[in-house]
mmCIF file of C-alpha atoms in Angstrom:
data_model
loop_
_atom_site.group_PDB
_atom_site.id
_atom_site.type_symbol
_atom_site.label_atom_id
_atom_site.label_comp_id
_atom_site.label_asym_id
_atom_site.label_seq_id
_atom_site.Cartn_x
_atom_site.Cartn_y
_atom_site.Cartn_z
ATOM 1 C CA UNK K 1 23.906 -16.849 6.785
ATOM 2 C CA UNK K 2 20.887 -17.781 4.653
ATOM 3 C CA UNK K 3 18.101 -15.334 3.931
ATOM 4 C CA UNK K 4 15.658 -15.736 6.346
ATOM 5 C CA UNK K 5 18.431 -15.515 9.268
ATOM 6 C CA UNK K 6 19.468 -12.689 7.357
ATOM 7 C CA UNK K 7 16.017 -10.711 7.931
ATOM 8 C CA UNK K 8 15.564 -11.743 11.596
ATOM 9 C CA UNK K 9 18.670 -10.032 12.195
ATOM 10 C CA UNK K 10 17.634 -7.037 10.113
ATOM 11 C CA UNK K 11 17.418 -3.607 12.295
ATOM 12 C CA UNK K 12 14.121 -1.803 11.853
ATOM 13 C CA UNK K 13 15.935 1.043 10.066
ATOM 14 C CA UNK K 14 17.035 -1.214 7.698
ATOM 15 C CA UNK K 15 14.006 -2.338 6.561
ATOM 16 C CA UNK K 16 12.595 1.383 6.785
ATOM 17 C CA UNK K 17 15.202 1.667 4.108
ATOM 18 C CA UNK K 18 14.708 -1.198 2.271
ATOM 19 C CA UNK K 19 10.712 -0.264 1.926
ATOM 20 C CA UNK K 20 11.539 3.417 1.489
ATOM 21 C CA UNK K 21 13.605 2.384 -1.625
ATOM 22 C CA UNK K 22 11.600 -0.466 -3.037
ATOM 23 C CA UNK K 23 8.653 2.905 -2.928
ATOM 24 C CA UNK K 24 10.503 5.400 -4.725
ATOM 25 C CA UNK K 25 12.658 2.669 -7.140
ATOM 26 C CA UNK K 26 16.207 4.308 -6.051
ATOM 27 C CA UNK K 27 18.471 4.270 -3.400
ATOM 28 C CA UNK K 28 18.265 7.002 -0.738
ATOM 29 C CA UNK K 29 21.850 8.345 -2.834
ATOM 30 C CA UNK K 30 19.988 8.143 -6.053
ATOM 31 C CA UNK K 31 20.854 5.461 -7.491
ATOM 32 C CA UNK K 32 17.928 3.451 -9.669
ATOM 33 C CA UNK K 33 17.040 0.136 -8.230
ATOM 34 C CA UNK K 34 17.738 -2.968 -11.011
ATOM 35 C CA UNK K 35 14.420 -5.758 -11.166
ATOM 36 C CA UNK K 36 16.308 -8.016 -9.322
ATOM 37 C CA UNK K 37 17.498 -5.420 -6.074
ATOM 38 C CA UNK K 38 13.569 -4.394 -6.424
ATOM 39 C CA UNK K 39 12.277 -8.055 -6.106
ATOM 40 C CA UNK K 40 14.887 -8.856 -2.878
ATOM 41 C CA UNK K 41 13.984 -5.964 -1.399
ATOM 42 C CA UNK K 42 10.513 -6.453 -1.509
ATOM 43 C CA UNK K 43 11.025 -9.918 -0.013
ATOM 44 C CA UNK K 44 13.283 -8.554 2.422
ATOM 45 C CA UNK K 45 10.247 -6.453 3.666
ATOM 46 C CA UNK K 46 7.359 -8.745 2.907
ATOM 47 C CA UNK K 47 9.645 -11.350 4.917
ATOM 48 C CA UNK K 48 10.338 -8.665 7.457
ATOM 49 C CA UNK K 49 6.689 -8.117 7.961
ATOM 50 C CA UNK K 50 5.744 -11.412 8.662
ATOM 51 C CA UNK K 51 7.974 -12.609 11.449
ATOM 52 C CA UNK K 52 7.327 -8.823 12.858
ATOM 53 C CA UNK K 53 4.385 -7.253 12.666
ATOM 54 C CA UNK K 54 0.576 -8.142 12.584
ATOM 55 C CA UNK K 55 -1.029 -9.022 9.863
ATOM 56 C CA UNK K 56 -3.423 -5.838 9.583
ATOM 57 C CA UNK K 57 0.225 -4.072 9.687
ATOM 58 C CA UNK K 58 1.772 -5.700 6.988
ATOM 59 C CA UNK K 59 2.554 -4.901 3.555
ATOM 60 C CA UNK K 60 -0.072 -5.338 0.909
ATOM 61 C CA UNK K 61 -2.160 -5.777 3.976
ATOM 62 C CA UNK K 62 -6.264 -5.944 2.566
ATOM 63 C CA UNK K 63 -8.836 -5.899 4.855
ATOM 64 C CA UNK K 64 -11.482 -8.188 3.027
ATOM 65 C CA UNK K 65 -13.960 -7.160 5.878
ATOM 66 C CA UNK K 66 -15.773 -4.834 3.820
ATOM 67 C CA UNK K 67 -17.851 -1.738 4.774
ATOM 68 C CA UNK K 68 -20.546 -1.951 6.586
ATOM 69 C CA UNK K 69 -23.130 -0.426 4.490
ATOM 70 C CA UNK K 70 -22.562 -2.755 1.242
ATOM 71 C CA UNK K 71 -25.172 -3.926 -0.737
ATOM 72 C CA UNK K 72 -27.542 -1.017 1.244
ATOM 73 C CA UNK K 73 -28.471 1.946 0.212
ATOM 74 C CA UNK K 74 -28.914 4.817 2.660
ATOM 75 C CA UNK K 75 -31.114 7.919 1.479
ATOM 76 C CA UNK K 76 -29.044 10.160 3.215
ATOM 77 C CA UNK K 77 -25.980 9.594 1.334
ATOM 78 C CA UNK K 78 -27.797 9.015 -1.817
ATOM 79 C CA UNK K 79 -26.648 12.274 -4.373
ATOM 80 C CA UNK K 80 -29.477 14.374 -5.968
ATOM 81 C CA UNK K 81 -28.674 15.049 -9.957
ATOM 82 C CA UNK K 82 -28.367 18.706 -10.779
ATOM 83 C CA UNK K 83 -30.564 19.822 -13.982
ATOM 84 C CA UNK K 84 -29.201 22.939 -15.222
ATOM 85 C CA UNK K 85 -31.036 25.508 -16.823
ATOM 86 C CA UNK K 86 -29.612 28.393 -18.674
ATOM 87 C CA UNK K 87 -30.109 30.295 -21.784
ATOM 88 C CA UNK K 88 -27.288 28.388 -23.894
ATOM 89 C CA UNK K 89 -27.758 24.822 -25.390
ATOM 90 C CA UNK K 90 -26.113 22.966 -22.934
ATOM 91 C CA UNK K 91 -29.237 24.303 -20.356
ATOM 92 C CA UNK K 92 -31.958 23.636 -22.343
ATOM 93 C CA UNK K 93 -34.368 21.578 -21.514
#
């Protein structure tokens, strides 16, 4: 069985556990993940993710869309500076 047959037989709790680990860099028993078990298991889910789920859905998923309001400025969320004034040097004016 190669690696890509491999994840399309993979249950979904497996790769819950496979993501949960590569997250928290140990096995759910506590055991410390080497470089190379993180870098499979991140393929295992990045893998997993592609033949499963959307692409919005997916790991590392970034919506390059952007927010509406870029490159505008709207009064009403524009911030007003405080000036403090106070009797110790930090108030003067």
């Amino acid at each position: 069985m190669n690696f890509k047959e491999m994840i399309d037989n993979m249950s979904p709790e497996v790769y819950v556990r496979l993501k949960q680990a590569v997250e928290l860099g140990k096995w759910s028993n506590g055991v410390k993940l080497t470089p190379e078990q993180t870098e499979l298991c991140l393929q295992a889910v990045i893998t997993y993710d592609y033949s499963n789920k959307e692409e919005k859905d997916r790991v590392g998923y970034i919506d390059t869309t952007g927010h509406k309001s870029i490159g505008k400025k709207d009064p009403a969320k524009e911030q007003d500076t405080i000036k403090w004034i106070g009797d110790g040097p930090e108030g003067q004016a």
